[in-house]
PDB file of C-alpha atoms in Angstrom:
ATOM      1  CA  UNK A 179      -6.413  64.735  46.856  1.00  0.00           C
ATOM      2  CA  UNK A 180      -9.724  66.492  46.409  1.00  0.00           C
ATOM      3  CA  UNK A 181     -11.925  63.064  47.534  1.00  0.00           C
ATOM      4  CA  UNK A 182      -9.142  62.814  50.688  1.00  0.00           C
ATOM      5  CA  UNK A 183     -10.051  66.208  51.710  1.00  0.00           C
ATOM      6  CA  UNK A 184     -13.869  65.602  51.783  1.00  0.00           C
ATOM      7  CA  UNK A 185     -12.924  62.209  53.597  1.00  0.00           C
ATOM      8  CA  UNK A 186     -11.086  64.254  56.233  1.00  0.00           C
ATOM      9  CA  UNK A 187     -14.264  67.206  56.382  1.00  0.00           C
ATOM     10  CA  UNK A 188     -16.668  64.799  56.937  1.00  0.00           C
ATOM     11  CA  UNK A 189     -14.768  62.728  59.637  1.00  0.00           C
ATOM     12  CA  UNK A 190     -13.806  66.651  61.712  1.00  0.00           C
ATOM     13  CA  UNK A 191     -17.862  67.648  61.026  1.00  0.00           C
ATOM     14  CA  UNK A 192     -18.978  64.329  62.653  1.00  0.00           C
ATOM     15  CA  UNK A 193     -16.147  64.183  65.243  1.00  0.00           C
ATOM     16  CA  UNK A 194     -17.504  67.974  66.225  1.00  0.00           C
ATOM     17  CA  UNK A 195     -20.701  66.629  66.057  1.00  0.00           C
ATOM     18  CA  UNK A 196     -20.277  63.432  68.565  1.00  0.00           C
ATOM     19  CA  UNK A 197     -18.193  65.640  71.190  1.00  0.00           C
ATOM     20  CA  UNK A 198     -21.089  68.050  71.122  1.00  0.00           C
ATOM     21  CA  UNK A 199     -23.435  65.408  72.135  1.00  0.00           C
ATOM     22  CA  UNK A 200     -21.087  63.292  74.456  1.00  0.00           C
ATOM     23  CA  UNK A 201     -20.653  66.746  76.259  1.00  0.00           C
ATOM     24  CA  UNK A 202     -24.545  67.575  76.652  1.00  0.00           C
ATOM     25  CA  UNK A 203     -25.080  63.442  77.286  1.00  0.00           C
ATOM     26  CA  UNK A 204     -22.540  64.212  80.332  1.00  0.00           C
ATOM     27  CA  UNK A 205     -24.178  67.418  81.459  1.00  0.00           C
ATOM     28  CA  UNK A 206     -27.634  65.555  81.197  1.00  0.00           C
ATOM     29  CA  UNK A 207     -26.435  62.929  83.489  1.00  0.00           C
ATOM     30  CA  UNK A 208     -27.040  60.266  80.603  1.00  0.00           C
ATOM     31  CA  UNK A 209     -23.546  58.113  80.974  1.00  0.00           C
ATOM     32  CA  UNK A 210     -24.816  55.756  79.099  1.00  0.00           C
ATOM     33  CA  UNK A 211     -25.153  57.770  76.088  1.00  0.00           C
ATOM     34  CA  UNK A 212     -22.017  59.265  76.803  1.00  0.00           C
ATOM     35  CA  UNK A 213     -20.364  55.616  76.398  1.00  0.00           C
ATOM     36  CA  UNK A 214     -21.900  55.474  73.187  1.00  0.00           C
ATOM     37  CA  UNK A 215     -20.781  58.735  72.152  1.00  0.00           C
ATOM     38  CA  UNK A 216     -16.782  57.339  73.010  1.00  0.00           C
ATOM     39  CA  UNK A 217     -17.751  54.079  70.776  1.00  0.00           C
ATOM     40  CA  UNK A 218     -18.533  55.659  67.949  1.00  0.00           C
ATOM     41  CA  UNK A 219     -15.552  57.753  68.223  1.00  0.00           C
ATOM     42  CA  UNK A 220     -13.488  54.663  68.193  1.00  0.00           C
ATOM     43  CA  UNK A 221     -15.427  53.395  65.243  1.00  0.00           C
ATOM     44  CA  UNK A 222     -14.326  55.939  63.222  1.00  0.00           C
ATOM     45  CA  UNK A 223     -11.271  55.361  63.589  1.00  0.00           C
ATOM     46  CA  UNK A 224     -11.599  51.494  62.181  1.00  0.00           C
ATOM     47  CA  UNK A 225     -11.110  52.842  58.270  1.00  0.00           C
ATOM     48  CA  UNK A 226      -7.821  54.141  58.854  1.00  0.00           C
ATOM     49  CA  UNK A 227      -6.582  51.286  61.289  1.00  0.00           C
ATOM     50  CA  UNK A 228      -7.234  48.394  58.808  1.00  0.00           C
ATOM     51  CA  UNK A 229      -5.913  50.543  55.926  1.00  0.00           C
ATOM     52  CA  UNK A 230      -2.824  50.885  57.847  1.00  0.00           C
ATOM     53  CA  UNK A 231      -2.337  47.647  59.199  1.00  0.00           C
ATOM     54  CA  UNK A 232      -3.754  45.438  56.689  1.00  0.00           C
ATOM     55  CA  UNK A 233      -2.251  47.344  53.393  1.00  0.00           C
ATOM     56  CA  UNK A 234      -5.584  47.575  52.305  1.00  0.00           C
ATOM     57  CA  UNK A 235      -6.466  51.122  50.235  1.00  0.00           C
ATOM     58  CA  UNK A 236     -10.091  52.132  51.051  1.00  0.00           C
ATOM     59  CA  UNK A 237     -12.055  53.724  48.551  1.00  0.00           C
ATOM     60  CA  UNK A 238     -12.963  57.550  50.395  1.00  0.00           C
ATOM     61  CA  UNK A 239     -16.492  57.136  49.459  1.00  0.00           C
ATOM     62  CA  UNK A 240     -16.715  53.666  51.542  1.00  0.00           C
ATOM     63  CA  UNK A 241     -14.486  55.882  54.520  1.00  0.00           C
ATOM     64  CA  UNK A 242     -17.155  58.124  54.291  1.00  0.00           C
ATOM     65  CA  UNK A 243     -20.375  56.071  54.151  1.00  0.00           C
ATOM     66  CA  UNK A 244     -19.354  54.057  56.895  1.00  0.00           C
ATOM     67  CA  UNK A 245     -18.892  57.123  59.042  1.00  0.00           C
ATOM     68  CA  UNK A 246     -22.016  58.021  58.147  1.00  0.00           C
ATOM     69  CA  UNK A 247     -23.394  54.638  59.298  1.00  0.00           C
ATOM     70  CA  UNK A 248     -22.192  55.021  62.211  1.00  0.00           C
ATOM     71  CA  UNK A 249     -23.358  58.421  63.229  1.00  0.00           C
ATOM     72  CA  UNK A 250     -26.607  57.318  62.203  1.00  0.00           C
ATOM     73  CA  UNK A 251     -27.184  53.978  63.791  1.00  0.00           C
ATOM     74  CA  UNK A 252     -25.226  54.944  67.468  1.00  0.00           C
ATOM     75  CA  UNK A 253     -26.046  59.242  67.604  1.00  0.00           C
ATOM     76  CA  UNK A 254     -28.801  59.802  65.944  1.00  0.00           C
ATOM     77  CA  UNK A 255     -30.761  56.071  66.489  1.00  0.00           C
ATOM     78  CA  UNK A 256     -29.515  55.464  70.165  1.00  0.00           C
ATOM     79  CA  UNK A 257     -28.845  58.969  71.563  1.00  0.00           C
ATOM     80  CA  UNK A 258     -31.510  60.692  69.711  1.00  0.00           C
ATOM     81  CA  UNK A 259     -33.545  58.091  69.421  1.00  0.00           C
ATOM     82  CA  UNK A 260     -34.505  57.783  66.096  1.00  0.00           C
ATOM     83  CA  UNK A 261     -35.079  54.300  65.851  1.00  0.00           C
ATOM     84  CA  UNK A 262     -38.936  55.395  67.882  1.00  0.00           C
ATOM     85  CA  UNK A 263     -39.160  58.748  66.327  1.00  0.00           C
ATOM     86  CA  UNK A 264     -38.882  57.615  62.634  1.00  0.00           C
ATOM     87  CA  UNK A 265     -40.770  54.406  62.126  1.00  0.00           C
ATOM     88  CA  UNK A 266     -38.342  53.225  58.998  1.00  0.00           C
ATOM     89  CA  UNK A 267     -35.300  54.459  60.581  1.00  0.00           C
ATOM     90  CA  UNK A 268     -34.072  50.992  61.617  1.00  0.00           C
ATOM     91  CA  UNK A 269     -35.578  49.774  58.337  1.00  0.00           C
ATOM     92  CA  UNK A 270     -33.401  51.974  56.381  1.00  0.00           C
ATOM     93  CA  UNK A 271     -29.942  51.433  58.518  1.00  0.00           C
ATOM     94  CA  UNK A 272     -30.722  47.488  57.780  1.00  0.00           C
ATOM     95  CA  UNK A 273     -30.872  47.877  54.502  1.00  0.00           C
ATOM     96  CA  UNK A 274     -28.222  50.167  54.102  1.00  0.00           C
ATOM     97  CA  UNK A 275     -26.333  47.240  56.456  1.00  0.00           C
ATOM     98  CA  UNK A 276     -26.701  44.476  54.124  1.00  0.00           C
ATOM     99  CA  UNK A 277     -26.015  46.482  51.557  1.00  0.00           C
ATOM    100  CA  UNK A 278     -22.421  47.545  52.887  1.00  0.00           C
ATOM    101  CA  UNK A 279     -21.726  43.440  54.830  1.00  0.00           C
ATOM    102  CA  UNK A 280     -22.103  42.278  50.763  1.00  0.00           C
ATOM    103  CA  UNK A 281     -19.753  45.045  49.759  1.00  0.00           C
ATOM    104  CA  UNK A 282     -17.119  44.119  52.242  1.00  0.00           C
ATOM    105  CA  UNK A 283     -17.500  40.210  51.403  1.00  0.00           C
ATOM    106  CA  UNK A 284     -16.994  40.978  48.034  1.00  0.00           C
ATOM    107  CA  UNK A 285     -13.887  42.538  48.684  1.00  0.00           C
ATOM    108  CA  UNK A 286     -12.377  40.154  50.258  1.00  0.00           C
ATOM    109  CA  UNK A 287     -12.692  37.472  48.066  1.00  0.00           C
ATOM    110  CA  UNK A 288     -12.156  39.781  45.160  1.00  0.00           C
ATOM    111  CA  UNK A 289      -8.955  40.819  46.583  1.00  0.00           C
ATOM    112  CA  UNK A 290      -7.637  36.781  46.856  1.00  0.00           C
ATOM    113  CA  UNK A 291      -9.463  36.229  43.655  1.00  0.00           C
ATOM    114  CA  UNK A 292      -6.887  38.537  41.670  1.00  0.00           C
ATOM    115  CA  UNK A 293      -4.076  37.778  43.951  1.00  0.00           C
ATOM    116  CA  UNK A 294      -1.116  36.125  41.498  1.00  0.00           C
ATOM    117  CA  UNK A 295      -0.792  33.732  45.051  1.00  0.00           C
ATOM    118  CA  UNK A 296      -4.019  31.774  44.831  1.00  0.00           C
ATOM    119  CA  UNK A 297      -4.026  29.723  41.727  1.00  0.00           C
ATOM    120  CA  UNK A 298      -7.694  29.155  41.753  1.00  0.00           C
ATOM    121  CA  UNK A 299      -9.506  31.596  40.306  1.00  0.00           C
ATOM    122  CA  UNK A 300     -13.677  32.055  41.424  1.00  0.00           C
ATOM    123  CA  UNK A 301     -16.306  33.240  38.696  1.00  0.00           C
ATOM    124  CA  UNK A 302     -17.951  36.399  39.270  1.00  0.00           C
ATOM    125  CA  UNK A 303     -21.037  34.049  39.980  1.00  0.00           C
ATOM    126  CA  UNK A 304     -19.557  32.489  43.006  1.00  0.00           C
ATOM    127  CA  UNK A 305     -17.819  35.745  44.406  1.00  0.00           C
ATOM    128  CA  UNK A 306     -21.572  37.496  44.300  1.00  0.00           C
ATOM    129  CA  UNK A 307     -22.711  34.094  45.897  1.00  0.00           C
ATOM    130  CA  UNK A 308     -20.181  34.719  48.755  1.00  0.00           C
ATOM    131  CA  UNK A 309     -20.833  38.187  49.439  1.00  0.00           C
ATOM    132  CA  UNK A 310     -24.915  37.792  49.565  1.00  0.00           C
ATOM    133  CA  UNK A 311     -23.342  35.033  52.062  1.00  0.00           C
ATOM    134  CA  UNK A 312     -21.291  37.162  54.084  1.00  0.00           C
ATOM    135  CA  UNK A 313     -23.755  39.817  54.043  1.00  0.00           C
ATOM    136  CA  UNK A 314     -27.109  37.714  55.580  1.00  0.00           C
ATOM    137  CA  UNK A 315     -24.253  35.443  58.266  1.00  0.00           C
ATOM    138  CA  UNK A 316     -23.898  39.058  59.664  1.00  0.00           C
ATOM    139  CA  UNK A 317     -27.020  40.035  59.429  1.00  0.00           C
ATOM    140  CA  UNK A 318     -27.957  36.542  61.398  1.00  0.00           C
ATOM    141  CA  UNK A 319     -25.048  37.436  63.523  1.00  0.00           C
ATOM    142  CA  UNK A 320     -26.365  40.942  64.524  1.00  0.00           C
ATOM    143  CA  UNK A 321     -30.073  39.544  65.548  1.00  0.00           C
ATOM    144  CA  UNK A 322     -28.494  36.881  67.934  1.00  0.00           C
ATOM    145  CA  UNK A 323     -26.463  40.010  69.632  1.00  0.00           C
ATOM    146  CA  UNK A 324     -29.944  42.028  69.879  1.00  0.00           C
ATOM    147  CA  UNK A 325     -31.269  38.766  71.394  1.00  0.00           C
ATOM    148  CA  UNK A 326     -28.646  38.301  73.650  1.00  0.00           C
ATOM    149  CA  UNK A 327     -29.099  41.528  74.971  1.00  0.00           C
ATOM    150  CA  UNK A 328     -32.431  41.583  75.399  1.00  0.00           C
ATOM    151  CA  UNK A 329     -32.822  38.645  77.391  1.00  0.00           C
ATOM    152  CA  UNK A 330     -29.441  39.080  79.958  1.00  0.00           C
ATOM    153  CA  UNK A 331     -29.803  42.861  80.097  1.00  0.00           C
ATOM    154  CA  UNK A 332     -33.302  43.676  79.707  1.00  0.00           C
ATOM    155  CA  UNK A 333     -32.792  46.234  76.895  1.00  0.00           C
ATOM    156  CA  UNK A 334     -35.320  45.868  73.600  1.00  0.00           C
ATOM    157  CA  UNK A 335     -33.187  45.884  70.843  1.00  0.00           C
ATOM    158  CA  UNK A 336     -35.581  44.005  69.100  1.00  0.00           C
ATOM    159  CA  UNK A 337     -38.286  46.116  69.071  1.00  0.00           C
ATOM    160  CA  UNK A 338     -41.849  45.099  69.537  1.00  0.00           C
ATOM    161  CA  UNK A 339     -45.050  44.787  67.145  1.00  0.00           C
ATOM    162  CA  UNK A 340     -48.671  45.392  68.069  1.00  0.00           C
ATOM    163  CA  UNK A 341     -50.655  42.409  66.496  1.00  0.00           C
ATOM    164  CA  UNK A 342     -54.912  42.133  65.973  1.00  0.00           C
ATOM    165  CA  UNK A 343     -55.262  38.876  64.931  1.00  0.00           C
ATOM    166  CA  UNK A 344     -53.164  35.571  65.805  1.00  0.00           C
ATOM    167  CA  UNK A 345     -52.316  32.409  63.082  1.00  0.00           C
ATOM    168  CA  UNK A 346     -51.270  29.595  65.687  1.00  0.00           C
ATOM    169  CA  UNK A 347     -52.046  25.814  66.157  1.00  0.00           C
ATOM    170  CA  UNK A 348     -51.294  25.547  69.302  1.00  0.00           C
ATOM    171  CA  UNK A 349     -55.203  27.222  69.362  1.00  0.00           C
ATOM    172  CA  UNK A 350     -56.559  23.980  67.443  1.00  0.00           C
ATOM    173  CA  UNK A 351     -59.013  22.537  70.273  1.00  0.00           C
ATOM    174  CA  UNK A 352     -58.473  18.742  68.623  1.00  0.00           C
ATOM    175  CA  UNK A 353     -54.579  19.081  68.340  1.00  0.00           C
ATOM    176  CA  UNK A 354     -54.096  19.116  65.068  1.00  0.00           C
ATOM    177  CA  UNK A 355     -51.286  21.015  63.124  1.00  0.00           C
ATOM    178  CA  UNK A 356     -53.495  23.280  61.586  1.00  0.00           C
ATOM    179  CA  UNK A 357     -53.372  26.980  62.598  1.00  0.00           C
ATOM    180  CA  UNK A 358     -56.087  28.479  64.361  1.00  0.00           C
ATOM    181  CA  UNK A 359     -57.212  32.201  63.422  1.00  0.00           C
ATOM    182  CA  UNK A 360     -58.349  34.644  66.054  1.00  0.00           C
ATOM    183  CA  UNK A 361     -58.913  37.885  65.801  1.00  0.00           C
ATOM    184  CA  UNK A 362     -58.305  39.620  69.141  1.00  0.00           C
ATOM    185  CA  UNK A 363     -61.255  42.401  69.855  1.00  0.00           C
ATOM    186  CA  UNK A 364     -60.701  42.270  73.563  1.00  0.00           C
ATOM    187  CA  UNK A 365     -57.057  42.104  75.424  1.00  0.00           C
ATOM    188  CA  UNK A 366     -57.238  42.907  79.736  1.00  0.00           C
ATOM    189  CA  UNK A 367     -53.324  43.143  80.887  1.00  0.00           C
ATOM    190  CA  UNK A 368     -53.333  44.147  84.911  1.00  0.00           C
ATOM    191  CA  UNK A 369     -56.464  45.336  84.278  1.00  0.00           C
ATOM    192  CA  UNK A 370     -55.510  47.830  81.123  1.00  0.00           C
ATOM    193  CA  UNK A 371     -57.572  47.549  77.697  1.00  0.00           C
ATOM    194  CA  UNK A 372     -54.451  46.980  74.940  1.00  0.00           C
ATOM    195  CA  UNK A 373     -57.203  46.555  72.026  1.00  0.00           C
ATOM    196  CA  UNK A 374     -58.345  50.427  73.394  1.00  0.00           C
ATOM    197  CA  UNK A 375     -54.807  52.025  74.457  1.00  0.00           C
ATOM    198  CA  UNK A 376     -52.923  50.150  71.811  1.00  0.00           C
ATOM    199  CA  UNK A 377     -54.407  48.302  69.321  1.00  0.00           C
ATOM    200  CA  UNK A 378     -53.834  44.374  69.554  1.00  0.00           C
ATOM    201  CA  UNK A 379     -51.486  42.253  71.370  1.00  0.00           C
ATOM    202  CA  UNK A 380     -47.839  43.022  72.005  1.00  0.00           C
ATOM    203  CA  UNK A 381     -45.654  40.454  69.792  1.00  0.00           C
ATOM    204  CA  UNK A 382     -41.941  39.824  71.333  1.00  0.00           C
ATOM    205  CA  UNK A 383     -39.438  41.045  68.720  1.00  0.00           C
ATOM    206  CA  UNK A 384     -40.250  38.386  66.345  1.00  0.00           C
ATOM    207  CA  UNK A 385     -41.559  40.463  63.062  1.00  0.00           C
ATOM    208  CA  UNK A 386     -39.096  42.808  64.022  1.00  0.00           C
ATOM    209  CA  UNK A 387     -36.180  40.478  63.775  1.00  0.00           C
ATOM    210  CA  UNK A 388     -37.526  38.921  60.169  1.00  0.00           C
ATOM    211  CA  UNK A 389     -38.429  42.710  58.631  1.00  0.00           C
ATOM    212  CA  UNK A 390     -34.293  43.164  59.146  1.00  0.00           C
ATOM    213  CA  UNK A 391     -33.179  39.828  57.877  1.00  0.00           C
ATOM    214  CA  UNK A 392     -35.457  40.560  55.159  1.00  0.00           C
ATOM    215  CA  UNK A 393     -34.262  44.228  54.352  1.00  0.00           C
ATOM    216  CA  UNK A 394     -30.755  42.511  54.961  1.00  0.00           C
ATOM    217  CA  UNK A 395     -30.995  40.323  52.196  1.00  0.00           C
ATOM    218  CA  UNK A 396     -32.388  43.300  49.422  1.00  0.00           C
ATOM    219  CA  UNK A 397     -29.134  45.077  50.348  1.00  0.00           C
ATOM    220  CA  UNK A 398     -27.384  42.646  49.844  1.00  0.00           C
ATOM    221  CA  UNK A 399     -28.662  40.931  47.019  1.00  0.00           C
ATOM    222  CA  UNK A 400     -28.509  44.468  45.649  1.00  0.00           C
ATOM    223  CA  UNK A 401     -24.835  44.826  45.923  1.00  0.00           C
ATOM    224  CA  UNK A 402     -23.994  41.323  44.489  1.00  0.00           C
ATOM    225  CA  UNK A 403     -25.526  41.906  41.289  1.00  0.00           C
ATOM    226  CA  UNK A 404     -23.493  45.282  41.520  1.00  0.00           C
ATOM    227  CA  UNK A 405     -20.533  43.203  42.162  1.00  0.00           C
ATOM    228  CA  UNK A 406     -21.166  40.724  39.530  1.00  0.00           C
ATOM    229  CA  UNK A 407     -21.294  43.382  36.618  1.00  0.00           C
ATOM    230  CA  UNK A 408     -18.103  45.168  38.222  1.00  0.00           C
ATOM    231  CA  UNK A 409     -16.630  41.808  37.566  1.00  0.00           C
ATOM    232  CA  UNK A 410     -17.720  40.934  34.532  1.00  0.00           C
ATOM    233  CA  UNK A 411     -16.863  44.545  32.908  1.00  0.00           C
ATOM    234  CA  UNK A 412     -13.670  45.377  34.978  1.00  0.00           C
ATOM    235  CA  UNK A 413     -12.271  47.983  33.130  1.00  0.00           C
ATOM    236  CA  UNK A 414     -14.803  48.737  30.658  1.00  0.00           C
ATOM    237  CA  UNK A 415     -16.925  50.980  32.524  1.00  0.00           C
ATOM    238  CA  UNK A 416     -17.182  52.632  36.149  1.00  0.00           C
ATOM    239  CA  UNK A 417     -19.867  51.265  38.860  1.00  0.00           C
ATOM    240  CA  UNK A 418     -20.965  52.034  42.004  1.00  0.00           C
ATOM    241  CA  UNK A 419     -19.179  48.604  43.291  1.00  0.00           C
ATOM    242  CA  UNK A 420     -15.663  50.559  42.117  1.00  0.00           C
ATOM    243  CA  UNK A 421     -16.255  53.448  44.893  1.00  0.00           C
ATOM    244  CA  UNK A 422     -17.075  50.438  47.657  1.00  0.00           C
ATOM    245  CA  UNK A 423     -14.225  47.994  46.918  1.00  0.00           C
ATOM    246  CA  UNK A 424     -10.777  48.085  48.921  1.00  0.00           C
ATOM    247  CA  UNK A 425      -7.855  47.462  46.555  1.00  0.00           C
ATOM    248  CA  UNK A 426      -4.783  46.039  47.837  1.00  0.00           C
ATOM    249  CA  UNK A 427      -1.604  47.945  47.713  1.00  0.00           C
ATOM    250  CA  UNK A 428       1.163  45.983  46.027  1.00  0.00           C
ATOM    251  CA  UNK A 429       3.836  44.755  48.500  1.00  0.00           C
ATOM    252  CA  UNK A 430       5.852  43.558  45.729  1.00  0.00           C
ATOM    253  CA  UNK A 431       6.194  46.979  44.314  1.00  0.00           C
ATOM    254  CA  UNK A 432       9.407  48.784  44.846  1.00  0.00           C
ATOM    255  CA  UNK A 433       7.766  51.951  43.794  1.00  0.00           C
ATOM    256  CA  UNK A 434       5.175  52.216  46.391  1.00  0.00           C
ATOM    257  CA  UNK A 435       5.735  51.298  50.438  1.00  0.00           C
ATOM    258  CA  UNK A 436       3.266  48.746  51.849  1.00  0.00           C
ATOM    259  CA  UNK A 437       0.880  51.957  52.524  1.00  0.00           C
ATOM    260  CA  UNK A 438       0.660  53.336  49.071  1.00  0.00           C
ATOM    261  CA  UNK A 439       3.770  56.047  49.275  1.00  0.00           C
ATOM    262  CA  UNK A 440       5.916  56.615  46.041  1.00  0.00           C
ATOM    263  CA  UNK A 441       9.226  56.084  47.335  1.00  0.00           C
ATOM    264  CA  UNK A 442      12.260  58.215  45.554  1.00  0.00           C
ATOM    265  CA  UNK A 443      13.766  56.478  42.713  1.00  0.00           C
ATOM    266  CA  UNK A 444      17.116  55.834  41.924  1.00  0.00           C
ATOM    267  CA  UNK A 445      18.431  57.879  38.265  1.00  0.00           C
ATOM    268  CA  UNK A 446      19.058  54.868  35.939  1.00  0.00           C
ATOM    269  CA  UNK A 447      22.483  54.328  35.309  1.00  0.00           C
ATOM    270  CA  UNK A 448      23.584  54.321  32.146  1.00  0.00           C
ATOM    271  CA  UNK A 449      26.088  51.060  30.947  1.00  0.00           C
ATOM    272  CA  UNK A 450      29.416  52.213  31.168  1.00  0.00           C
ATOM    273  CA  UNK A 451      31.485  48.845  31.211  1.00  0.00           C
ATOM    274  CA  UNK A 452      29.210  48.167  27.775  1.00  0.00           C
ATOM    275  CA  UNK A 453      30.079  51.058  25.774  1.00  0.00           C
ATOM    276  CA  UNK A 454      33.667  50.215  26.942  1.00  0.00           C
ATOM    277  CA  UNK A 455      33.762  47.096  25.384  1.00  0.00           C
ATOM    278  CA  UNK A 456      32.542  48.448  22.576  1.00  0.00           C
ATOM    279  CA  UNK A 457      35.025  50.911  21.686  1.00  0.00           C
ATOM    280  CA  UNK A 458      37.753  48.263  22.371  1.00  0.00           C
ATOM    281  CA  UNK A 459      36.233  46.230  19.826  1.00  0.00           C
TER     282      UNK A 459
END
């Protein structure tokens, strides 16, 4: 009951917290913050909606850190722009991304992999396998959405690099495939100095995209080695993979409803018929 309660105070403090900016987003004129405040209000509500519909019991630390997640990635990265004030802001919510994609990839096939329906049975090898999977196709997933945007909408979700020097062969004078290397100490666009005012040459979203993938996969390759020891010591000792895993709640038990409430039990009833034959004997 305690951990419920600090699920709930955290979900009212952030709730407060996102009204209070979609309010001053409104009064600022900013609607399209304010859509983003209204999102991430219907984000939080996700936990509770797949617990509810799916049977699924979600551990209130993983309720909590993926509240969290949110209000840091849409309030405080979009609105407040964090991902330009803090340099490793968008590092950090990567990381923390894969890290969370491999958690949720090892549920699921931890859930089927202890289900008494599926007769095949996966090593904890191959579950972590399929979560570092699930984790880095997401990952992939999310770039193609920030390059989608950017090029139909114009936004710059992938953000952009200043580069001094560049490593290409398409630079080789004779055509050959061997890379060229220049180092830029001059760079005129419409008549502005970039070398003086910036620092090098402005590089499209690429190192941004491969610094997340690559943050993406230490999350997640931390979490499946978290997994894999869960697995191999279930029920010898607690881990940090215990607090992030959804358990299923039992269908099939006739103690518990589909959504984890102890139902009201029947007295047991002693054999009367029994001890009637028994005296007649």
């Amino acid at each position: 009951m305690k951990k419920q309660h600090k699920e709930v105070t955290v979900r009212v403090i952030l709730t407060i917290l996102v009204v209070l900016c979609c309010v001053r987003q409104f009064m600022n004129g900013a609607f399209e913050n304010v859509f983003t405040c209204i999102l991430c209000l219907l984000l939080f509500s996700i936990p509770n909606f797949i617990s509810k519909r799916f049977a699924i019991q979600l551990p209130v630390f993983l309720q909590v850190v993926i509240m969290i997640f949110i209000f840091s990635a849409e309030i405080l990265g979009e609105v407040n722009a964090y991902y330009v004030r803090i340099p490793l802001w968008d590092t950090m919510l990567h990381t923390a991304n894969g890290f969370l994609m491999a958690a949720i990839g090892f549920s699921l096939v931890d859930i089927f992999n202890r289900s008494e329906r599926f007769l095949v049975k996966l090593s904890p090898v191959f579950v972590a396998i399929v979560a570092f999977c699930f984790s880095m196709t997401i990952g992939v997933l999310w770039e193609f959405f920030e390059f989608g945007m950017d090029m139909l909408f114009h936004t710059d979700m992938q953000k952009d690099f200043f580069v001094s020097a560049i490593h290409s062969v398409a630079l080789n004078p004779n055509g050959h495939n061997v890379p060229v290397h220049m180092e830029i100490q001059s760079l005129l666009v419409n008549g502005e100095d970039w070398m003086a005012a910036y620092g090098g040459y402005l590089d499209i979203g690429l190192i941004d995209t491969m610094k997340d993938l690559f943050v993406n996969f230490i999350g997640a390759v931390a979490f499946s080695i978290i997994g894999y020891i869960y697995i191999k010591y279930r029920g010898h000792r607690q881990s940090v993979a215990a607090k992030l895993i959804p358990t299923v709640i039992r269908a099939d038990d006739d103690t518990v409803d589909r959504f984890g409430n102890v139902l009201p039990q029947e007295p047991a009833q002693s054999a009367p018929a029994e001890a009637k034959e028994h005296q007649n004997q």
